Short mmCIF file of C-alpha atoms and ligand atoms in Angstrom, two decimals:
data_model
loop_
_atom_site.label_atom_id
_atom_site.label_comp_id
_atom_site.label_asym_id
_atom_site.label_seq_id
_atom_site.Cartn_x
_atom_site.Cartn_y
_atom_site.Cartn_z
CA MET A 1 -17.91 33.72 -12.13
CA ASN A 2 -20.06 31.55 -9.89
CA SER A 3 -23.23 30.10 -11.32
CA SER A 4 -26.28 30.40 -9.11
CA ILE A 5 -26.90 27.60 -6.64
CA GLN A 6 -30.05 26.61 -8.55
CA GLU A 7 -28.17 26.50 -11.85
CA ILE A 8 -25.57 24.16 -10.33
CA ARG A 9 -28.38 21.82 -9.28
CA HIS A 10 -30.00 22.04 -12.68
CA VAL A 11 -26.72 21.12 -14.41
CA LEU A 12 -26.23 18.08 -12.18
CA GLU A 13 -29.83 16.92 -12.65
CA GLN A 14 -29.76 17.44 -16.41
CA TYR A 15 -26.98 14.94 -17.16
CA ASP A 16 -27.45 11.15 -17.15
CA ARG A 17 -23.75 10.30 -17.27
CA ILE A 18 -21.44 12.02 -14.82
CA MET A 19 -17.78 11.54 -13.97
CA ILE A 20 -16.60 12.92 -10.62
CA THR A 21 -12.96 13.55 -9.87
CA ALA A 22 -10.70 15.66 -7.66
CA HIS A 23 -7.02 16.46 -7.24
CA VAL A 24 -4.19 13.92 -7.39
CA SER A 25 -2.86 12.63 -4.05
CA PRO A 26 -6.46 12.79 -2.87
CA ASP A 27 -6.93 13.86 0.74
CA GLY A 28 -9.97 13.53 2.99
CA ASP A 29 -11.74 16.46 1.36
CA ALA A 30 -11.17 15.19 -2.18
CA ILE A 31 -12.36 11.68 -1.29
CA GLY A 32 -15.19 12.60 1.06
CA SER A 33 -16.71 15.20 -1.24
CA THR A 34 -16.52 13.00 -4.35
CA LEU A 35 -18.12 10.03 -2.54
CA ALA A 36 -20.92 12.18 -1.11
CA LEU A 37 -21.74 13.64 -4.50
CA TYR A 38 -21.54 10.13 -5.97
CA GLY A 39 -24.01 8.95 -3.33
CA TRP A 40 -26.59 11.58 -4.20
CA LEU A 41 -26.26 11.26 -8.00
CA HIS A 42 -26.32 7.47 -7.75
CA SER A 43 -29.53 7.68 -5.74
CA LEU A 44 -31.01 9.55 -8.73
CA HIS A 45 -30.20 6.44 -10.86
CA LYS A 46 -27.63 8.18 -12.99
CA GLU A 47 -24.57 6.50 -14.47
CA VAL A 48 -21.89 7.94 -12.19
CA VAL A 49 -18.19 7.16 -11.90
CA VAL A 50 -15.57 8.37 -9.42
CA VAL A 51 -12.03 8.54 -10.78
CA PHE A 52 -8.68 9.31 -9.16
CA ASP A 53 -5.38 9.10 -10.96
CA ASP A 54 -3.62 8.00 -7.76
CA ASP A 55 -3.94 5.26 -5.22
CA VAL A 56 -6.40 6.18 -2.50
CA ASP A 57 -5.16 5.60 1.06
CA GLU A 58 -6.94 2.51 2.37
CA LYS A 59 -7.60 4.23 5.70
CA PHE A 60 -10.62 5.71 3.88
CA ASN A 61 -12.01 2.27 3.05
CA PHE A 62 -14.68 2.46 5.77
CA LEU A 63 -16.60 4.99 3.68
CA GLN A 64 -19.62 3.68 1.80
CA ASP A 65 -18.90 3.52 -1.95
CA TYR A 66 -15.10 3.47 -1.42
CA GLU A 67 -15.14 0.46 -3.77
CA ALA A 68 -16.69 2.65 -6.48
CA ILE A 69 -13.42 4.58 -6.89
CA GLN A 70 -11.79 3.74 -10.21
CA LYS A 71 -8.62 4.48 -12.16
CA PRO A 72 -8.69 6.47 -15.43
CA GLU A 73 -7.71 3.42 -17.49
CA ASP A 74 -10.85 1.58 -16.32
CA ILE A 75 -13.23 4.20 -17.71
CA GLN A 76 -14.59 5.23 -21.10
CA THR A 77 -16.35 8.55 -21.60
CA ASP A 78 -17.49 10.73 -24.47
CA ASP A 79 -18.71 14.30 -24.84
CA SER A 80 -22.18 13.39 -23.53
CA TRP A 81 -20.64 13.02 -20.06
CA LEU A 82 -20.54 15.85 -17.53
CA THR A 83 -17.26 16.04 -15.60
CA VAL A 84 -17.48 17.36 -12.06
CA VAL A 85 -14.13 18.55 -10.74
CA LEU A 86 -14.15 18.89 -6.95
CA ASP A 87 -11.51 20.45 -4.71
CA ALA A 88 -9.16 21.27 -7.61
CA THR A 89 -7.99 24.55 -9.12
CA ASP A 90 -7.31 23.47 -12.68
CA MET A 91 -7.25 20.46 -15.00
CA ASN A 92 -3.50 19.91 -14.43
CA ARG A 93 -4.33 18.88 -10.87
CA LEU A 94 -6.28 15.83 -12.09
CA GLY A 95 -3.48 13.77 -13.63
CA HIS A 96 -4.77 11.38 -16.31
CA ALA A 97 -8.36 11.78 -15.13
CA ALA A 98 -8.26 15.04 -17.13
CA ASP A 99 -8.07 13.03 -20.38
CA LEU A 100 -11.57 11.65 -19.67
CA ALA A 101 -13.17 15.12 -19.53
CA LYS A 102 -14.50 15.27 -23.09
CA GLY A 103 -17.71 17.24 -22.53
CA LYS A 104 -18.74 20.09 -20.27
CA ILE A 105 -17.12 20.65 -16.90
CA LEU A 106 -18.52 21.79 -13.56
CA ASN A 107 -15.98 22.89 -10.94
CA ILE A 108 -16.82 23.09 -7.22
CA ASP A 109 -13.78 24.30 -5.29
CA HIS A 110 -12.57 26.35 -2.33
CA HIS A 111 -8.99 27.24 -3.36
CA ILE A 112 -7.94 30.88 -3.51
CA SER A 113 -5.72 29.98 -6.48
CA ASN A 114 -8.61 28.61 -8.57
CA GLN A 115 -7.99 29.12 -12.31
CA HIS A 116 -11.66 29.56 -13.33
CA PHE A 117 -11.46 27.04 -16.15
CA ALA A 118 -14.84 25.27 -16.15
CA ASP A 119 -18.12 25.76 -18.04
CA TRP A 120 -19.89 26.21 -14.71
CA GLU A 121 -18.21 26.93 -11.40
CA TYR A 122 -19.02 27.41 -7.77
CA ILE A 123 -15.86 28.61 -6.00
CA ARG A 124 -15.90 29.56 -2.32
CA PRO A 125 -12.43 30.41 -0.93
CA ASP A 126 -14.21 31.49 2.26
CA PHE A 127 -15.19 27.86 2.91
CA ALA A 128 -12.79 25.46 4.64
CA ALA A 129 -13.46 22.48 2.39
CA ALA A 130 -15.13 21.38 -0.82
CA GLY A 131 -17.18 19.21 1.55
CA GLU A 132 -18.39 22.36 3.33
CA ILE A 133 -19.59 23.73 -0.03
CA LEU A 134 -21.41 20.49 -0.90
CA THR A 135 -23.06 20.36 2.51
CA TYR A 136 -24.23 23.93 2.04
CA LEU A 137 -25.56 23.10 -1.45
CA PHE A 138 -27.44 20.00 -0.25
CA LEU A 139 -28.99 21.97 2.60
CA THR A 140 -29.94 24.88 0.32
CA TRP A 141 -31.43 22.47 -2.21
CA ASN A 142 -33.39 20.76 0.59
CA ILE A 143 -31.92 17.38 -0.30
CA PRO A 144 -32.13 15.01 2.69
CA ILE A 145 -28.52 13.99 3.41
CA GLU A 146 -28.21 10.21 3.94
CA ALA A 147 -26.04 9.09 6.86
CA ALA A 148 -23.37 7.64 4.56
CA TRP A 149 -23.00 10.91 2.65
CA ALA A 150 -22.95 12.77 5.96
CA ASP A 151 -19.99 10.63 7.09
CA ALA A 152 -18.16 11.34 3.84
CA LEU A 153 -18.87 15.08 4.07
CA TYR A 154 -17.96 15.29 7.75
CA LEU A 155 -14.65 13.60 6.95
CA ALA A 156 -14.10 16.09 4.10
CA VAL A 157 -14.82 19.12 6.26
CA ALA A 158 -12.98 17.91 9.37
CA THR A 159 -9.78 16.86 7.61
CA ASP A 160 -9.43 20.14 5.68
CA CYS A 161 -9.75 22.30 8.81
CA GLY A 162 -7.60 20.06 11.03
CA PHE A 163 -10.64 18.87 12.95
CA PHE A 164 -11.78 22.45 13.55
CA LYS A 165 -8.39 23.66 14.77
CA PHE A 166 -7.11 25.60 11.74
CA SER A 167 -7.73 29.27 10.95
CA ASN A 168 -10.11 28.36 8.11
CA THR A 169 -12.64 27.06 10.67
CA THR A 170 -15.58 29.49 10.74
CA GLY A 171 -18.98 29.50 12.39
CA HIS A 172 -20.31 28.31 9.05
CA THR A 173 -17.86 25.39 9.02
CA LEU A 174 -19.08 24.34 12.45
CA ARG A 175 -22.73 24.79 11.49
CA MET A 176 -22.25 22.57 8.43
CA ALA A 177 -20.48 19.98 10.61
CA GLY A 178 -23.36 20.18 13.08
CA ALA A 179 -25.89 19.62 10.30
CA LEU A 180 -23.90 16.58 9.16
CA VAL A 181 -23.89 15.08 12.66
CA ASP A 182 -27.66 15.71 12.80
CA ALA A 183 -27.90 13.86 9.47
CA GLY A 184 -26.16 10.82 10.97
CA ALA A 185 -22.40 11.41 10.63
CA HIS A 186 -20.24 9.65 13.23
CA PRO A 187 -17.37 11.95 14.36
CA ASN A 188 -15.92 9.30 16.69
CA ILE A 189 -15.87 6.52 14.13
CA ILE A 190 -14.34 8.79 11.50
CA SER A 191 -11.57 9.87 13.88
CA GLU A 192 -10.92 6.28 14.96
CA HIS A 193 -10.41 5.22 11.34
CA LEU A 194 -8.19 8.17 10.51
CA ASP A 195 -6.04 7.96 13.65
CA ALA A 196 -5.55 4.18 13.66
CA ARG A 197 -2.02 3.06 12.71
CA SER A 198 -0.34 -0.30 12.84
CA LEU A 199 2.19 -0.67 15.66
CA ALA A 200 4.94 -0.66 13.03
CA LYS A 201 3.72 2.68 11.65
CA MET A 202 3.36 4.07 15.16
CA GLN A 203 6.95 3.10 15.96
CA ALA A 204 8.12 4.47 12.61
CA LEU A 205 6.97 7.85 13.84
CA GLY A 206 10.00 7.90 16.14
CA GLU A 207 12.27 7.53 13.12
CA VAL A 208 10.38 10.17 11.11
CA LEU A 209 10.54 12.76 13.91
CA GLN A 210 14.35 12.41 14.03
CA HIS A 211 14.49 13.86 10.52
CA ILE A 212 12.72 17.17 11.21
CA GLU A 213 15.05 20.13 10.65
CA LEU A 214 14.75 23.74 11.79
CA PHE A 215 15.71 26.83 9.79
CA GLY A 216 15.43 30.62 10.09
CA SER A 217 15.96 30.94 13.86
CA ASN A 218 13.55 28.03 14.37
CA ALA A 219 10.58 29.74 12.71
CA VAL A 220 10.70 27.20 9.88
CA ALA A 221 10.55 23.42 10.22
CA GLY A 222 10.95 20.94 7.41
CA LEU A 223 10.93 17.23 6.79
CA ALA A 224 12.37 15.48 3.74
CA PHE A 225 10.82 12.16 2.72
CA THR A 226 13.78 10.37 1.14
CA PRO A 227 13.22 6.90 -0.36
CA GLU A 228 14.91 5.53 2.79
CA LEU A 229 12.50 7.33 5.12
CA MET A 230 9.54 6.26 2.99
CA GLN A 231 10.42 2.65 3.76
CA TYR A 232 9.14 3.48 7.23
CA THR A 233 6.18 5.65 6.27
CA GLY A 234 4.91 4.16 3.02
CA GLU A 235 3.59 6.32 0.17
CA HIS A 236 0.95 8.22 2.14
CA THR A 237 2.93 10.78 4.11
CA GLY A 238 0.31 13.55 4.54
CA SER A 239 -0.37 12.84 8.22
CA TYR A 240 3.20 13.65 9.32
CA MET A 241 2.84 17.35 8.54
CA ASP A 242 1.04 17.96 11.85
CA TYR A 243 4.15 17.00 13.83
CA VAL A 244 6.24 19.47 11.85
CA ARG A 245 3.79 22.35 12.15
CA ASN A 246 3.15 21.77 15.86
CA ILE A 247 6.74 22.46 16.90
CA LYS A 248 6.70 25.42 19.26
CA GLY A 249 7.60 28.72 17.59
CA VAL A 250 7.32 27.38 14.04
CA ASP A 251 5.46 29.63 11.61
CA VAL A 252 6.12 27.83 8.33
CA ALA A 253 6.24 24.04 8.09
CA PHE A 254 7.10 22.16 4.94
CA THR A 255 7.65 18.66 3.68
CA VAL A 256 9.49 17.67 0.53
CA LYS A 257 8.89 14.20 -0.84
CA PHE A 258 10.92 12.17 -3.31
CA VAL A 259 8.99 11.31 -6.45
CA SER A 260 11.97 10.70 -8.77
CA ASP A 261 15.52 12.04 -9.17
CA THR A 262 14.04 14.99 -11.06
CA GLU A 263 10.69 15.46 -9.31
CA THR A 264 9.84 16.52 -5.75
CA ARG A 265 6.42 17.10 -4.15
CA VAL A 266 6.24 20.01 -1.74
CA SER A 267 3.67 20.73 0.98
CA LEU A 268 3.58 24.02 2.88
CA ARG A 269 1.68 25.11 5.99
CA SER A 270 1.86 28.35 7.96
CA LYS A 271 0.47 30.32 10.86
CA THR A 272 0.94 33.82 9.37
CA VAL A 273 2.90 33.66 6.10
CA ASP A 274 1.13 33.44 2.70
CA VAL A 275 2.30 30.00 1.54
CA ASN A 276 0.00 30.12 -1.50
CA ALA A 277 2.37 32.84 -2.79
CA ILE A 278 5.42 30.69 -2.05
CA ALA A 279 3.89 27.67 -3.84
CA ALA A 280 3.01 29.96 -6.77
CA VAL A 281 6.73 30.73 -7.27
CA PHE A 282 7.04 27.06 -8.28
CA GLY A 283 3.80 26.90 -10.29
CA GLY A 284 1.70 25.49 -7.45
CA GLY A 285 -1.00 26.99 -5.26
CA GLY A 286 -3.66 26.19 -2.69
CA HIS A 287 -4.66 28.34 0.25
CA VAL A 288 -2.96 31.15 2.18
CA ARG A 289 -2.14 28.80 5.08
CA ALA A 290 -1.84 25.48 3.20
CA ALA A 291 -0.41 25.07 -0.26
CA GLY A 292 1.68 22.77 -2.40
CA CYS A 293 3.66 22.43 -5.59
CA THR A 294 5.78 20.02 -7.59
CA ILE A 295 9.37 21.01 -8.39
CA ALA A 296 11.28 19.43 -11.27
CA SER A 297 14.48 18.97 -9.24
CA SER A 298 16.09 16.47 -6.91
CA LEU A 299 14.89 16.29 -3.31
CA GLU A 300 17.98 18.12 -1.99
CA ASP A 301 17.83 20.92 -4.57
CA ALA A 302 14.09 21.35 -4.15
CA LYS A 303 14.52 21.56 -0.39
CA LYS A 304 17.12 24.32 -0.77
CA MET A 305 14.86 26.26 -3.16
CA VAL A 306 11.88 25.97 -0.85
CA VAL A 307 13.82 27.01 2.26
CA LYS A 308 15.21 30.01 0.37
CA GLU A 309 11.73 31.20 -0.67
CA ILE A 310 10.32 30.66 2.83
CA LEU A 311 13.15 32.62 4.43
CA LYS A 312 12.49 35.47 1.99
CA ALA A 313 8.83 35.51 3.04
CA ILE A 314 9.14 35.41 6.83
P1 5GP B 1 -1.05 19.37 0.27
O1 5GP B 1 0.14 19.97 0.92
O2 5GP B 1 -1.97 18.77 1.28
O3 5GP B 1 -0.73 18.48 -0.88
O4 5GP B 1 -1.85 20.58 -0.36
C1 5GP B 1 -2.22 21.71 0.40
C2 5GP B 1 -3.26 22.48 -0.39
O5 5GP B 1 -2.67 23.05 -1.57
C3 5GP B 1 -4.40 21.61 -0.89
O6 5GP B 1 -5.57 22.36 -0.79
C4 5GP B 1 -4.04 21.29 -2.31
O7 5GP B 1 -5.16 21.10 -3.10
C5 5GP B 1 -3.26 22.52 -2.74
N1 5GP B 1 -2.17 22.13 -3.65
C6 5GP B 1 -1.19 21.24 -3.39
N2 5GP B 1 -0.36 21.11 -4.43
C7 5GP B 1 -0.79 21.95 -5.38
C8 5GP B 1 -0.35 22.26 -6.72
O8 5GP B 1 0.65 21.73 -7.22
N3 5GP B 1 -1.10 23.17 -7.40
C9 5GP B 1 -2.20 23.77 -6.86
N4 5GP B 1 -2.86 24.65 -7.61
N5 5GP B 1 -2.64 23.49 -5.61
C10 5GP B 1 -1.96 22.61 -4.88
MN1 MN B 2 -9.99 20.88 0.03
#
């Protein structure tokens, strides 16, 4: 059950040592919300660390405090530390960062599939991003939002709602984004950094698009990131999903990504189908229109399993 907004503030102010983390394969929301919370807690002169058990895409390196992001092996904690888990449903989503959570845990999240695992939680599935929740908390607490935190929060909100194009965009989402721009966020600069690609990556897009496949009378589109294709894209493949989902007539879009011969990462997006339910079949979760899971099978087998479940659902 959600703690009150004032209790959440009290918990954060009470601790002197705080570790902030979010889900593996961190996206704009995970990174932006952790760095904004880091900014505020750091300004209160607390000992604060930001940890991700995954490489962070360097396209985010324009954010203030990007350099503060550390790997689990670089950090020592004990049970006097508070762990703040942002944008994640359960401890299994944190990779090795979970091993550092030795004391109490505060979870701030917006996933419908949240597992309600923490000592204190503030879960808002009606919000588009963890960054939207944090913005709302800062405003409710009357904390002046510094421009650098506003940039991080704007990035968090905008990336999780597809720059205000997805169905999770509400009036509240837009009001929070407006408040962030008033606080000094730079929508143009954020978009420039996120959209910029090297010429080689831009040209690789042509190769990637050739690999999109259609299923189920063209209502389903999928893209498999084989090791060969990832020579063109690199490790960070999240941005290609938009091309798959934007194909005319497609309801469900998915990507499957090679991790090893026995492990495949799956991302799902939809216009009408509940993809959280499809991801749940494989032990994953997320939101109704955006979800993911990891399948302990080869890329080809995982793809077949995912297509089968999608076709059952549409
Ligand atoms: P993505 O496809 O971008 O990795 O994830 C889409 C959404 O589903 C994100 O909000 C992400 O946090 C969530 N998600 C992705 N994979 C998993 C998973 O394995 N388990 C859970 N619980 N959520 C996931
Ligand atoms: Mn999120």
